[in-house]
mmCIF file of C-alpha atoms in Angstrom:
data_model
loop_
_atom_site.group_PDB
_atom_site.id
_atom_site.type_symbol
_atom_site.label_atom_id
_atom_site.label_comp_id
_atom_site.label_asym_id
_atom_site.label_seq_id
_atom_site.Cartn_x
_atom_site.Cartn_y
_atom_site.Cartn_z
ATOM 1 C CA UNK A 212 123.668 85.511 90.981
ATOM 2 C CA UNK A 213 122.707 89.073 90.017
ATOM 3 C CA UNK A 214 124.621 91.873 91.699
ATOM 4 C CA UNK A 215 124.308 95.493 90.564
ATOM 5 C CA UNK A 216 126.543 96.602 93.428
ATOM 6 C CA UNK A 217 126.366 99.551 95.786
ATOM 7 C CA UNK A 218 124.536 102.476 94.208
ATOM 8 C CA UNK A 219 123.469 100.418 91.193
ATOM 9 C CA UNK A 220 119.885 99.708 90.112
ATOM 10 C CA UNK A 221 118.414 96.239 89.690
ATOM 11 C CA UNK A 222 115.204 96.393 87.608
ATOM 12 C CA UNK A 223 112.814 93.420 87.367
ATOM 13 C CA UNK A 224 109.760 94.010 85.145
ATOM 14 C CA UNK A 225 107.445 91.178 84.012
ATOM 15 C CA UNK A 226 103.652 91.694 83.768
ATOM 16 C CA UNK A 227 103.022 90.034 87.135
ATOM 17 C CA UNK A 228 105.515 89.438 89.929
ATOM 18 C CA UNK A 229 105.318 87.274 93.035
ATOM 19 C CA UNK A 230 107.741 87.815 95.894
ATOM 20 C CA UNK A 231 108.015 84.399 97.509
ATOM 21 C CA UNK A 232 109.054 83.381 101.007
ATOM 22 C CA UNK A 233 112.645 82.425 101.758
ATOM 23 C CA UNK A 234 115.365 81.339 99.329
ATOM 24 C CA UNK A 235 114.893 80.207 95.718
ATOM 25 C CA UNK A 236 114.510 76.459 95.183
ATOM 26 C CA UNK A 237 116.613 74.536 92.699
ATOM 27 C CA UNK A 238 113.944 75.186 90.055
ATOM 28 C CA UNK A 239 112.611 78.725 90.733
ATOM 29 C CA UNK A 240 109.066 79.566 89.682
ATOM 30 C CA UNK A 241 108.426 81.777 86.657
ATOM 31 C CA UNK A 242 108.033 85.530 87.312
ATOM 32 C CA UNK A 243 108.952 85.000 90.950
ATOM 33 C CA UNK A 244 111.488 86.782 93.106
ATOM 34 C CA UNK A 245 112.629 85.362 96.419
ATOM 35 C CA UNK A 246 112.876 87.111 99.742
ATOM 36 C CA UNK A 247 116.536 86.307 100.428
ATOM 37 C CA UNK A 248 117.673 87.538 96.999
ATOM 38 C CA UNK A 249 115.990 90.915 97.481
ATOM 39 C CA UNK A 250 117.397 91.199 100.998
ATOM 40 C CA UNK A 251 120.930 90.490 99.766
ATOM 41 C CA UNK A 252 120.717 93.183 97.064
ATOM 42 C CA UNK A 253 119.378 95.841 99.432
ATOM 43 C CA UNK A 254 121.956 95.041 102.095
ATOM 44 C CA UNK A 255 124.724 95.518 99.495
ATOM 45 C CA UNK A 256 123.416 99.005 98.760
ATOM 46 C CA UNK A 257 121.748 98.122 95.459
ATOM 47 C CA UNK A 258 118.602 100.071 94.591
ATOM 48 C CA UNK A 259 115.922 97.503 93.754
ATOM 49 C CA UNK A 260 113.062 98.339 91.353
ATOM 50 C CA UNK A 261 110.291 95.731 91.188
ATOM 51 C CA UNK A 262 108.151 96.882 88.281
ATOM 52 C CA UNK A 263 105.125 95.010 86.911
ATOM 53 C CA UNK A 264 102.504 96.172 84.451
ATOM 54 C CA UNK A 265 99.564 94.549 86.279
ATOM 55 C CA UNK A 266 100.243 93.054 89.700
ATOM 56 C CA UNK A 267 102.801 92.607 92.481
ATOM 57 C CA UNK A 268 102.052 90.010 95.168
ATOM 58 C CA UNK A 269 104.135 89.530 98.329
ATOM 59 C CA UNK A 270 103.475 86.066 99.736
ATOM 60 C CA UNK A 271 103.298 85.369 103.462
ATOM 61 C CA UNK A 272 106.850 85.518 104.867
ATOM 62 C CA UNK A 273 107.556 82.782 107.400
ATOM 63 C CA UNK A 274 110.060 84.947 109.297
ATOM 64 C CA UNK A 275 107.648 87.923 109.131
ATOM 65 C CA UNK A 276 110.222 90.334 107.674
ATOM 66 C CA UNK A 277 111.902 91.218 104.383
ATOM 67 C CA UNK A 278 115.089 92.625 105.899
ATOM 68 C CA UNK A 279 116.995 94.972 103.612
ATOM 69 C CA UNK A 280 119.227 96.163 106.465
ATOM 70 C CA UNK A 281 120.598 93.038 108.151
ATOM 71 C CA UNK A 282 123.634 93.801 110.285
ATOM 72 C CA UNK A 283 124.111 97.188 108.609
ATOM 73 C CA UNK A 284 121.896 99.272 110.909
ATOM 74 C CA UNK A 285 124.462 102.076 111.019
ATOM 75 C CA UNK A 286 125.388 101.812 107.335
ATOM 76 C CA UNK A 287 124.111 104.660 105.138
ATOM 77 C CA UNK A 288 124.760 102.580 102.025
ATOM 78 C CA UNK A 289 121.664 100.378 102.281
ATOM 79 C CA UNK A 290 119.608 100.326 99.100
ATOM 80 C CA UNK A 291 116.269 101.891 98.199
ATOM 81 C CA UNK A 292 113.236 99.743 97.296
ATOM 82 C CA UNK A 293 110.614 100.728 94.715
ATOM 83 C CA UNK A 294 107.476 98.703 93.939
ATOM 84 C CA UNK A 295 105.803 100.120 90.831
ATOM 85 C CA UNK A 296 103.037 99.310 88.365
ATOM 86 C CA UNK A 297 103.380 100.559 84.785
ATOM 87 C CA UNK A 298 106.322 101.432 82.553
ATOM 88 C CA UNK A 299 109.203 103.481 83.934
ATOM 89 C CA UNK A 300 110.985 105.819 81.528
ATOM 90 C CA UNK A 301 114.766 105.844 81.282
ATOM 91 C CA UNK A 302 115.109 109.366 82.684
ATOM 92 C CA UNK A 303 112.934 108.505 85.684
ATOM 93 C CA UNK A 304 114.989 105.367 86.328
ATOM 94 C CA UNK A 305 118.194 107.394 86.106
ATOM 95 C CA UNK A 306 116.782 109.870 88.608
ATOM 96 C CA UNK A 307 115.967 106.999 90.962
ATOM 97 C CA UNK A 308 119.560 105.793 90.738
ATOM 98 C CA UNK A 309 120.892 109.275 91.491
ATOM 99 C CA UNK A 310 118.479 110.427 94.177
ATOM 100 C CA UNK A 311 116.757 107.294 95.476
ATOM 101 C CA UNK A 312 113.312 108.815 94.843
ATOM 102 C CA UNK A 313 110.745 109.070 92.059
ATOM 103 C CA UNK A 314 107.695 110.396 93.873
ATOM 104 C CA UNK A 315 107.761 114.192 94.323
ATOM 105 C CA UNK A 316 110.807 114.346 92.029
ATOM 106 C CA UNK A 317 108.851 115.462 88.962
ATOM 107 C CA UNK A 318 109.736 112.220 87.214
ATOM 108 C CA UNK A 319 106.641 110.333 88.340
ATOM 109 C CA UNK A 320 104.975 111.715 85.185
ATOM 110 C CA UNK A 321 107.439 109.672 83.125
ATOM 111 C CA UNK A 322 105.847 106.500 84.456
ATOM 112 C CA UNK A 323 102.999 105.212 82.301
ATOM 113 C CA UNK A 324 100.793 104.010 85.137
ATOM 114 C CA UNK A 325 97.913 101.571 84.624
ATOM 115 C CA UNK A 326 94.329 102.595 85.381
ATOM 116 C CA UNK A 327 93.857 99.485 87.490
ATOM 117 C CA UNK A 328 96.197 97.023 89.205
ATOM 118 C CA UNK A 329 97.133 95.660 92.618
ATOM 119 C CA UNK A 330 100.119 95.589 94.946
ATOM 120 C CA UNK A 331 99.208 93.159 97.719
ATOM 121 C CA UNK A 332 100.897 91.828 100.853
ATOM 122 C CA UNK A 333 99.111 88.558 101.608
ATOM 123 C CA UNK A 334 99.997 88.919 105.298
ATOM 124 C CA UNK A 335 99.669 92.513 106.476
ATOM 125 C CA UNK A 336 101.511 91.685 109.699
ATOM 126 C CA UNK A 337 104.730 91.127 107.707
ATOM 127 C CA UNK A 338 107.323 93.916 107.733
ATOM 128 C CA UNK A 339 109.576 95.371 105.045
ATOM 129 C CA UNK A 340 112.697 97.019 106.457
ATOM 130 C CA UNK A 341 115.013 99.085 104.256
ATOM 131 C CA UNK A 342 117.940 101.332 105.097
ATOM 132 C CA UNK A 343 117.093 103.755 102.288
ATOM 133 C CA UNK A 344 113.800 104.964 100.834
ATOM 134 C CA UNK A 345 110.689 102.802 100.404
ATOM 135 C CA UNK A 346 108.375 103.792 97.545
ATOM 136 C CA UNK A 347 105.206 102.421 95.965
ATOM 137 C CA UNK A 348 103.617 103.624 92.726
ATOM 138 C CA UNK A 349 100.279 101.932 92.126
ATOM 139 C CA UNK A 350 97.384 102.259 89.700
ATOM 140 C CA UNK A 351 95.733 105.629 89.100
ATOM 141 C CA UNK A 352 92.001 104.870 89.265
ATOM 142 C CA UNK A 353 91.085 101.500 90.810
ATOM 143 C CA UNK A 354 92.689 98.481 92.378
ATOM 144 C CA UNK A 355 94.388 98.206 95.749
ATOM 145 C CA UNK A 356 97.746 98.804 97.340
ATOM 146 C CA UNK A 357 97.703 96.760 100.544
ATOM 147 C CA UNK A 358 100.992 96.801 102.433
ATOM 148 C CA UNK A 359 102.300 95.402 105.687
ATOM 149 C CA UNK A 360 104.442 97.260 108.212
ATOM 150 C CA UNK A 361 107.125 99.496 106.676
ATOM 151 C CA UNK A 362 110.323 100.624 108.403
ATOM 152 C CA UNK A 363 112.692 102.844 106.408
ATOM 153 C CA UNK A 364 115.920 104.646 107.146
ATOM 154 C CA UNK A 365 114.857 107.089 104.424
ATOM 155 C CA UNK A 366 111.516 108.398 103.211
ATOM 156 C CA UNK A 367 108.305 106.419 102.761
ATOM 157 C CA UNK A 368 106.274 107.411 99.653
ATOM 158 C CA UNK A 369 103.085 105.632 98.556
ATOM 159 C CA UNK A 370 100.983 106.869 95.600
ATOM 160 C CA UNK A 371 98.048 104.673 94.557
ATOM 161 C CA UNK A 372 94.298 104.721 93.912
ATOM 162 C CA UNK A 373 93.551 103.126 97.318
ATOM 163 C CA UNK A 374 96.041 102.569 100.129
ATOM 164 C CA UNK A 375 95.996 100.295 103.159
ATOM 165 C CA UNK A 376 99.121 99.846 105.277
ATOM 166 C CA UNK A 377 100.296 98.538 108.604
ATOM 167 C CA UNK A 378 102.627 100.455 110.919
ATOM 168 C CA UNK A 379 104.828 103.107 109.224
ATOM 169 C CA UNK A 380 108.173 104.284 110.573
ATOM 170 C CA UNK A 381 110.700 106.578 108.858
ATOM 171 C CA UNK A 382 114.029 107.711 110.279
ATOM 172 C CA UNK A 383 114.247 110.436 107.634
ATOM 173 C CA UNK A 384 112.162 113.545 107.079
ATOM 174 C CA UNK A 385 109.043 112.370 105.249
ATOM 175 C CA UNK A 386 106.156 109.929 105.098
ATOM 176 C CA UNK A 387 103.841 110.761 102.172
ATOM 177 C CA UNK A 388 100.648 108.828 101.376
ATOM 178 C CA UNK A 389 98.611 109.946 98.331
ATOM 179 C CA UNK A 390 95.382 108.334 97.100
ATOM 180 C CA UNK A 391 93.869 110.716 94.517
ATOM 181 C CA UNK A 392 90.914 108.416 93.774
ATOM 182 C CA UNK A 393 90.212 106.511 96.954
ATOM 183 C CA UNK A 394 90.700 105.901 100.655
ATOM 184 C CA UNK A 395 93.734 105.668 102.927
ATOM 185 C CA UNK A 396 93.846 103.324 105.942
ATOM 186 C CA UNK A 397 96.806 102.937 108.299
ATOM 187 C CA UNK A 398 96.411 99.978 110.688
ATOM 188 C CA UNK A 399 98.996 101.003 113.244
ATOM 189 C CA UNK A 400 101.226 103.814 114.413
ATOM 190 C CA UNK A 401 102.919 106.398 112.196
ATOM 191 C CA UNK A 402 106.371 107.578 113.282
ATOM 192 C CA UNK A 403 108.527 110.159 111.479
ATOM 193 C CA UNK A 404 111.885 110.733 113.162
ATOM 194 C CA UNK A 405 114.477 113.071 111.675
ATOM 195 C CA UNK A 406 117.497 113.353 113.966
ATOM 196 C CA UNK A 407 119.074 116.074 111.785
ATOM 197 C CA UNK A 408 115.940 118.174 111.403
ATOM 198 C CA UNK A 409 115.211 121.697 112.636
ATOM 199 C CA UNK A 410 111.526 121.484 111.683
ATOM 200 C CA UNK A 411 108.608 119.266 112.607
ATOM 201 C CA UNK A 412 105.393 119.277 110.560
ATOM 202 C CA UNK A 413 102.451 116.947 110.109
ATOM 203 C CA UNK A 414 99.756 117.519 107.457
ATOM 204 C CA UNK A 415 96.624 115.771 106.254
ATOM 205 C CA UNK A 416 95.474 117.267 102.949
ATOM 206 C CA UNK A 417 92.595 116.615 100.566
ATOM 207 C CA UNK A 418 93.072 116.901 96.819
ATOM 208 C CA UNK A 419 90.406 119.637 96.620
ATOM 209 C CA UNK A 420 92.668 122.034 98.494
ATOM 210 C CA UNK A 421 91.248 121.596 101.984
ATOM 211 C CA UNK A 422 94.082 121.267 104.467
ATOM 212 C CA UNK A 423 94.059 120.184 108.102
ATOM 213 C CA UNK A 424 97.265 120.603 110.096
ATOM 214 C CA UNK A 425 97.367 118.147 113.001
ATOM 215 C CA UNK A 426 100.795 119.121 114.326
ATOM 216 C CA UNK A 427 103.085 121.955 113.297
ATOM 217 C CA UNK A 428 106.211 122.985 115.199
ATOM 218 C CA UNK A 429 108.363 125.087 112.876
ATOM 219 C CA UNK A 430 109.806 121.955 111.330
ATOM 220 C CA UNK A 431 110.676 119.714 108.361
ATOM 221 C CA UNK A 432 109.990 116.217 109.679
ATOM 222 C CA UNK A 433 106.849 115.727 107.601
ATOM 223 C CA UNK A 434 103.820 113.469 107.456
ATOM 224 C CA UNK A 435 101.647 114.224 104.425
ATOM 225 C CA UNK A 436 98.456 112.278 103.684
ATOM 226 C CA UNK A 437 96.460 113.279 100.590
ATOM 227 C CA UNK A 438 93.078 111.976 99.511
ATOM 228 C CA UNK A 439 90.361 113.497 97.381
ATOM 229 C CA UNK A 440 86.880 114.883 97.946
ATOM 230 C CA UNK A 441 84.953 112.200 99.818
ATOM 231 C CA UNK A 442 88.020 110.140 100.727
ATOM 232 C CA UNK A 443 88.022 108.268 104.024
ATOM 233 C CA UNK A 444 91.334 108.628 105.867
ATOM 234 C CA UNK A 445 91.656 106.282 108.845
ATOM 235 C CA UNK A 446 94.616 105.926 111.241
ATOM 236 C CA UNK A 447 94.176 103.351 114.001
ATOM 237 C CA UNK A 448 97.319 104.153 115.971
ATOM 238 C CA UNK A 449 99.398 107.028 117.330
ATOM 239 C CA UNK A 450 100.923 109.685 115.071
ATOM 240 C CA UNK A 451 104.377 110.923 116.124
ATOM 241 C CA UNK A 452 106.438 113.428 114.158
ATOM 242 C CA UNK A 453 109.757 114.087 115.865
ATOM 243 C CA UNK A 454 112.540 116.425 114.784
ATOM 244 C CA UNK A 455 115.865 116.478 116.633
ATOM 245 C CA UNK A 456 118.560 118.908 115.595
ATOM 246 C CA UNK A 457 121.769 116.877 115.666
#
């Protein structure tokens, strides 16, 4: 059994990775991770990096949830989860261990990202729940990032050529979706809740500099959605950005 421990980083990086339902069998499949192993690492507080050069597939989960929180709902030590295509540099990985984030940290440029590649949830009604940050770094030009529902105690960051997600919920200060080459579709509600915030801001921004503010209340609970010229941004649910001071 692998165990990087609380605050450690577990990096898995073959060319293609499948995240399979349930527990590993007696003879695990090649280049396959299993739901219960990932859950156990996250619940211990380990930061999990699932890094493939070409493709990450999440199979249909029979219990409908990859639960990185478990019985630790009030535990701030739950781990961060990063799904990434490409090659991650050592400095960027070190930054992830220290801060729990790569996107918007300046270190995303140290990831050699592929032009094309996919990160796919086979069942978009499945949920990933983490106590820390949830991040996705996809391909730069083509391919798809198709996620299920995401619930995070920390930030949610997704950067990919095209993005489709289910419901998004963050108990921290930020949800950031960026698709510099394609479209963004959210099939569900978006909720940003920062109980320690004094600010509340929600922005949809195009890469050409055009900015539309849909809700701004002197705040720092943030929803940021970035496309490019001609991008289609579709949200089929409610958008709630809530800041509560204390």
